[in-house]
Short mmCIF file of C-alpha atoms in Angstrom, two decimals:
data_model
loop_
_atom_site.label_atom_id
_atom_site.label_comp_id
_atom_site.label_asym_id
_atom_site.label_seq_id
_atom_site.Cartn_x
_atom_site.Cartn_y
_atom_site.Cartn_z
CA MET A 28 70.86 -43.32 -19.38
CA GLU A 29 67.44 -42.08 -20.46
CA VAL A 30 65.02 -41.22 -17.63
CA SER A 31 61.36 -41.88 -18.41
CA ALA A 32 58.86 -39.14 -17.51
CA VAL A 33 56.69 -39.74 -14.46
CA PRO A 34 53.02 -39.82 -15.49
CA ASP A 35 50.97 -36.91 -14.22
CA PRO A 36 48.31 -38.45 -11.94
CA GLU A 37 45.78 -35.73 -12.86
CA GLU A 38 46.19 -36.38 -16.59
CA THR A 39 45.96 -40.13 -16.03
CA PHE A 40 42.81 -39.74 -13.95
CA LEU A 41 41.09 -37.49 -16.50
CA ALA A 42 42.07 -39.74 -19.41
CA GLU A 43 40.42 -42.71 -17.71
CA TYR A 44 37.45 -40.81 -16.27
CA ASP A 45 34.05 -42.01 -17.52
CA PRO A 46 31.17 -39.55 -16.90
CA ALA A 47 28.70 -42.26 -17.92
CA ALA A 48 29.62 -44.15 -14.75
CA PHE A 49 27.45 -41.70 -12.78
CA PRO A 50 23.70 -40.96 -13.02
CA PRO A 51 22.97 -37.93 -15.24
CA VAL A 52 21.83 -34.75 -13.45
CA ALA A 53 20.55 -31.64 -15.21
CA VAL A 54 20.83 -28.09 -13.87
CA THR A 55 18.17 -25.40 -14.21
CA VAL A 56 17.79 -21.85 -12.94
CA ASP A 57 14.64 -20.17 -11.62
CA VAL A 58 14.07 -16.47 -10.89
CA VAL A 59 11.98 -14.99 -8.08
CA ALA A 60 11.29 -11.44 -9.30
CA LEU A 61 9.50 -9.08 -6.90
CA THR A 62 8.40 -5.49 -7.32
CA MET A 63 5.64 -3.10 -6.23
CA ARG A 64 2.66 -2.17 -8.39
CA GLU A 65 0.43 0.65 -7.07
CA GLY A 66 1.56 -0.09 -3.54
CA VAL A 67 0.99 -3.84 -3.87
CA PRO A 68 3.87 -6.35 -3.74
CA VAL A 69 3.78 -8.65 -6.78
CA ALA A 70 5.75 -11.61 -8.10
CA LEU A 71 6.54 -12.46 -11.71
CA LEU A 72 5.03 -15.72 -12.97
CA ILE A 73 4.74 -17.41 -16.34
CA ARG A 74 2.10 -19.91 -17.46
CA ARG A 75 3.82 -22.91 -18.97
CA GLY A 76 3.01 -23.58 -22.61
CA VAL A 77 4.61 -27.03 -22.77
CA PRO A 78 4.73 -30.18 -20.62
CA PRO A 79 5.43 -30.98 -17.88
CA PHE A 80 2.83 -28.96 -15.96
CA GLN A 81 1.50 -27.47 -19.19
CA GLY A 82 -0.94 -24.66 -18.36
CA ALA A 83 0.32 -24.32 -14.78
CA TRP A 84 1.87 -21.16 -13.38
CA ALA A 85 5.57 -21.21 -12.55
CA LEU A 86 8.60 -19.05 -11.94
CA PRO A 87 10.52 -18.02 -15.06
CA GLY A 88 13.51 -20.27 -15.65
CA GLY A 89 14.93 -23.18 -17.59
CA PHE A 90 17.93 -25.38 -18.31
CA VAL A 91 21.48 -24.06 -18.10
CA HIS A 92 23.40 -24.27 -21.37
CA ALA A 93 26.75 -26.06 -21.34
CA ASP A 94 28.66 -22.88 -22.21
CA GLU A 95 27.16 -20.41 -19.69
CA ASP A 96 27.42 -19.76 -15.98
CA LEU A 97 24.42 -19.80 -13.66
CA ALA A 98 23.70 -16.07 -13.40
CA THR A 99 23.98 -15.67 -17.17
CA ALA A 100 21.49 -18.51 -17.64
CA ALA A 101 19.06 -16.94 -15.16
CA LEU A 102 19.11 -13.58 -16.94
CA ARG A 103 18.79 -15.26 -20.34
CA GLU A 104 15.76 -17.27 -19.27
CA LEU A 105 14.20 -14.18 -17.68
CA GLY A 106 14.55 -12.30 -20.94
CA GLU A 107 13.43 -15.16 -23.18
CA GLU A 108 10.29 -16.03 -21.19
CA THR A 109 9.14 -12.58 -20.04
CA ARG A 110 11.00 -10.02 -22.24
CA LEU A 111 12.14 -8.23 -19.08
CA PRO A 112 15.48 -6.40 -19.36
CA SER A 113 18.60 -8.45 -18.66
CA ASP A 114 20.61 -5.56 -17.21
CA VAL A 115 19.15 -6.01 -13.73
CA HIS A 116 20.87 -7.11 -10.53
CA ILE A 117 20.11 -10.60 -9.27
CA GLU A 118 21.45 -12.47 -6.27
CA GLN A 119 21.59 -16.19 -5.68
CA LEU A 120 18.79 -17.39 -3.42
CA GLY A 121 19.55 -21.09 -2.96
CA GLY A 122 19.74 -24.57 -4.42
CA TYR A 123 16.83 -27.03 -4.72
CA GLY A 124 17.53 -30.68 -5.42
CA SER A 125 14.76 -32.98 -4.24
CA PRO A 126 14.96 -36.17 -6.36
CA THR A 127 11.23 -35.89 -7.13
CA ARG A 128 11.02 -32.15 -7.90
CA ASP A 129 10.95 -32.70 -11.68
CA PRO A 130 9.12 -35.63 -13.35
CA ARG A 131 11.50 -35.68 -16.35
CA MET A 132 14.76 -36.61 -14.66
CA ARG A 133 16.96 -35.66 -11.74
CA VAL A 134 17.11 -31.86 -11.97
CA VAL A 135 18.84 -29.51 -9.55
CA SER A 136 17.72 -25.90 -9.69
CA ILE A 137 19.64 -22.81 -8.58
CA ALA A 138 17.23 -19.99 -7.75
CA TYR A 139 17.94 -16.28 -8.07
CA LEU A 140 16.23 -13.26 -6.52
CA LEU A 141 15.45 -10.03 -8.38
CA LEU A 142 14.21 -7.01 -6.41
CA ALA A 143 13.62 -3.74 -8.26
CA ALA A 144 11.24 -0.87 -8.85
CA ASP A 145 9.49 0.21 -12.04
CA LEU A 146 9.85 -3.12 -13.80
CA PRO A 147 7.81 -3.15 -17.03
CA ASP A 148 4.89 -5.35 -17.94
CA PRO A 149 6.19 -8.77 -18.98
CA ARG A 150 5.53 -10.29 -22.41
CA PRO A 151 5.61 -14.07 -22.86
CA GLY A 152 8.20 -15.73 -25.06
CA THR A 153 9.67 -19.16 -25.95
CA ASP A 154 7.78 -21.83 -23.97
CA ALA A 155 5.82 -19.37 -21.80
CA ALA A 156 2.19 -19.04 -22.87
CA GLU A 157 1.58 -16.06 -20.57
CA ALA A 158 3.54 -13.83 -18.20
CA ALA A 159 2.13 -11.63 -15.47
CA TRP A 160 2.78 -9.78 -12.24
CA VAL A 161 0.69 -11.54 -9.59
CA PRO A 162 -0.09 -10.00 -6.16
CA LEU A 163 1.56 -11.90 -3.33
CA ARG A 164 -1.81 -12.12 -1.56
CA GLU A 165 -3.06 -14.30 -4.43
CA LEU A 166 -0.09 -16.59 -3.84
CA GLY A 167 -0.73 -17.23 -0.15
CA PHE A 168 1.29 -14.40 1.39
CA GLY A 169 -1.02 -12.44 3.65
CA THR A 170 -4.07 -13.13 5.76
CA GLY A 171 -7.58 -13.23 4.38
CA GLY A 172 -6.52 -13.59 0.77
CA PRO A 173 -7.88 -16.01 -1.83
CA THR A 174 -6.87 -19.66 -1.97
CA PRO A 175 -3.27 -19.65 -3.27
CA ARG A 176 -2.94 -20.72 -6.88
CA PRO A 177 -0.81 -23.87 -7.26
CA LEU A 178 2.61 -23.55 -8.88
CA ALA A 179 4.54 -26.09 -10.97
CA PHE A 180 7.44 -28.15 -9.64
CA ASP A 181 8.54 -26.92 -6.18
CA HIS A 182 8.17 -23.28 -7.17
CA ALA A 183 5.82 -22.46 -4.29
CA ALA A 184 8.63 -23.30 -1.85
CA ILE A 185 11.19 -21.34 -3.89
CA LEU A 186 8.88 -18.32 -4.02
CA ALA A 187 8.31 -18.53 -0.26
CA ASP A 188 12.07 -18.48 0.32
CA GLY A 189 12.42 -15.48 -1.98
CA VAL A 190 9.69 -13.53 -0.21
CA GLU A 191 11.21 -14.28 3.18
CA ARG A 192 14.65 -13.19 1.91
CA ALA A 193 13.12 -9.89 0.78
CA ARG A 194 11.37 -9.39 4.12
CA SER A 195 14.59 -10.02 6.00
CA LYS A 196 16.55 -7.65 3.77
CA LEU A 197 14.11 -4.87 4.69
CA GLU A 198 15.26 -5.25 8.30
CA TYR A 199 18.99 -4.95 7.73
CA THR A 200 19.47 -3.16 4.39
CA ALA A 201 18.22 -0.08 2.56
CA LEU A 202 16.35 -2.30 0.07
CA ALA A 203 13.00 -0.55 0.61
CA THR A 204 14.18 2.59 -1.18
CA ALA A 205 14.75 0.51 -4.33
CA PHE A 206 10.96 0.16 -4.64
CA LEU A 207 10.39 3.92 -4.57
CA PRO A 208 10.96 6.86 -6.93
CA ALA A 209 14.01 9.10 -6.52
CA GLU A 210 12.10 11.29 -4.04
CA PHE A 211 9.51 9.85 -1.70
CA THR A 212 7.54 10.57 1.45
CA MET A 213 7.93 8.84 4.77
CA ALA A 214 4.42 7.45 4.28
CA GLY A 215 5.47 5.94 0.96
CA LEU A 216 8.47 4.28 2.58
CA ARG A 217 6.28 2.94 5.36
CA GLU A 218 3.85 1.49 2.81
CA VAL A 219 6.67 -0.62 1.31
CA TYR A 220 7.42 -2.12 4.71
CA GLU A 221 3.75 -2.68 5.50
CA ALA A 222 3.07 -4.31 2.13
CA LEU A 223 6.00 -6.75 2.23
CA TRP A 224 5.81 -7.49 5.95
CA ASN A 225 2.00 -7.69 5.80
CA VAL A 226 1.64 -5.82 9.09
CA PRO A 227 0.49 -2.27 9.96
CA LEU A 228 3.15 0.01 11.43
CA HIS A 229 2.72 2.97 13.77
CA ALA A 230 3.43 6.04 11.62
CA ALA A 231 5.19 8.15 14.27
CA ASN A 232 7.30 5.27 15.59
CA PHE A 233 8.32 4.27 12.06
CA HIS A 234 9.27 7.86 11.25
CA ARG A 235 11.43 8.07 14.38
CA LYS A 236 13.17 4.74 13.72
CA VAL A 237 13.97 5.59 10.10
CA LEU A 238 15.53 8.92 11.04
CA SER A 239 17.59 7.22 13.77
CA VAL A 240 19.44 5.13 11.15
CA PRO A 241 22.43 7.10 9.84
CA GLY A 242 22.49 7.40 6.06
CA PHE A 243 19.19 5.61 5.43
CA VAL A 244 17.25 8.57 4.04
CA VAL A 245 18.13 12.21 3.36
CA ASP A 246 15.76 15.14 3.77
CA THR A 247 15.62 16.97 0.43
CA GLY A 248 14.24 20.15 2.00
CA ARG A 249 11.28 20.02 -0.36
CA LEU A 250 7.60 19.23 0.16
CA THR A 251 5.00 17.46 -1.95
CA ALA A 252 3.07 19.67 -4.34
CA GLN A 253 -0.19 18.98 -2.54
CA GLY A 254 -1.32 18.00 0.92
CA GLY A 255 -3.29 14.96 1.95
CA GLY A 256 -6.75 14.04 0.69
CA ARG A 257 -8.41 16.05 3.49
CA GLY A 258 -6.45 19.21 2.93
CA GLY A 259 -3.65 18.32 5.30
CA ARG A 260 -0.14 19.69 5.29
CA ARG A 261 2.20 18.89 2.43
CA ALA A 262 4.53 15.99 3.19
CA ARG A 263 8.29 16.26 3.41
CA LEU A 264 10.25 14.60 0.61
CA TYR A 265 13.23 12.31 1.17
CA ARG A 266 15.74 10.51 -1.03
CA ALA A 267 17.83 7.39 -0.45
CA GLY A 268 21.01 7.96 1.54
CA ASP A 269 24.42 6.37 1.16
CA ALA A 270 23.85 3.56 3.66
CA THR A 271 23.50 0.05 2.28
CA SER A 272 23.06 -1.64 5.67
CA LEU A 273 20.95 -0.35 8.55
CA HIS A 274 22.44 0.21 12.00
CA PRO A 275 20.32 -0.06 14.06
CA ALA A 276 18.16 -2.50 12.13
CA LEU A 277 14.42 -1.98 11.56
CA LEU A 278 13.16 -5.25 12.98
CA ARG A 279 9.77 -6.68 12.13
CA PRO A 280 7.18 -6.41 14.89
CA ALA A 281 6.78 -9.65 16.82
CA GLY A 282 3.87 -11.83 15.69
CA GLU A 283 3.64 -10.58 12.10
CA GLU A 284 2.57 -12.95 9.34
CA SER A 285 5.60 -14.77 7.93
#
């Protein structure tokens, strides 16, 4: 007696599945890229060369291709629109899916965060008419700055989340050393914290706290070639230690601008 095969429910389901039965949703990626330029924290923006929001400033990004994963798409768009290198480390920041965030259709965006030192000047490409490093103070981060320039889509909110992620990472990780050369002074390290936190820090207290964190920085035993502007003593040089997380953490002073 011949026994008929039992249909596989998964195969049956997929054979009958109709994607057109659901509303179409597109997926994009956006990149919040932050670095320091001459002691000033800056964000990477592009000026859109095509609609929607033609002529407006925005984060670099675009639609995900059907054959690529999200991180690959983010690095591709970063390279296409700004000519920045694609061999950089990015981390996922969050998802943004307001039904009204894009006037074209329902678009969900996955944002990524790039934090690095010595990033080159960007050059516009594809649909970007211009690309530039823009000081965070010009984008509404910091007191007493100019009126923030408007950004396309919901990119102002995405940028704000990226800046806050970076500020938080300064508290619990050794991220600050990534914005500095291989050897740096304690004053240079403090300037990174002050610039991103937008708050002045007591030099002696900061010095003491940094040295109390095992593995954060290592004394090289060398001094700067010259002293301060008023003929002061030469500063001691440090390098990044092996620690990736800070214990104890360097917490932001209460009441700082956020």
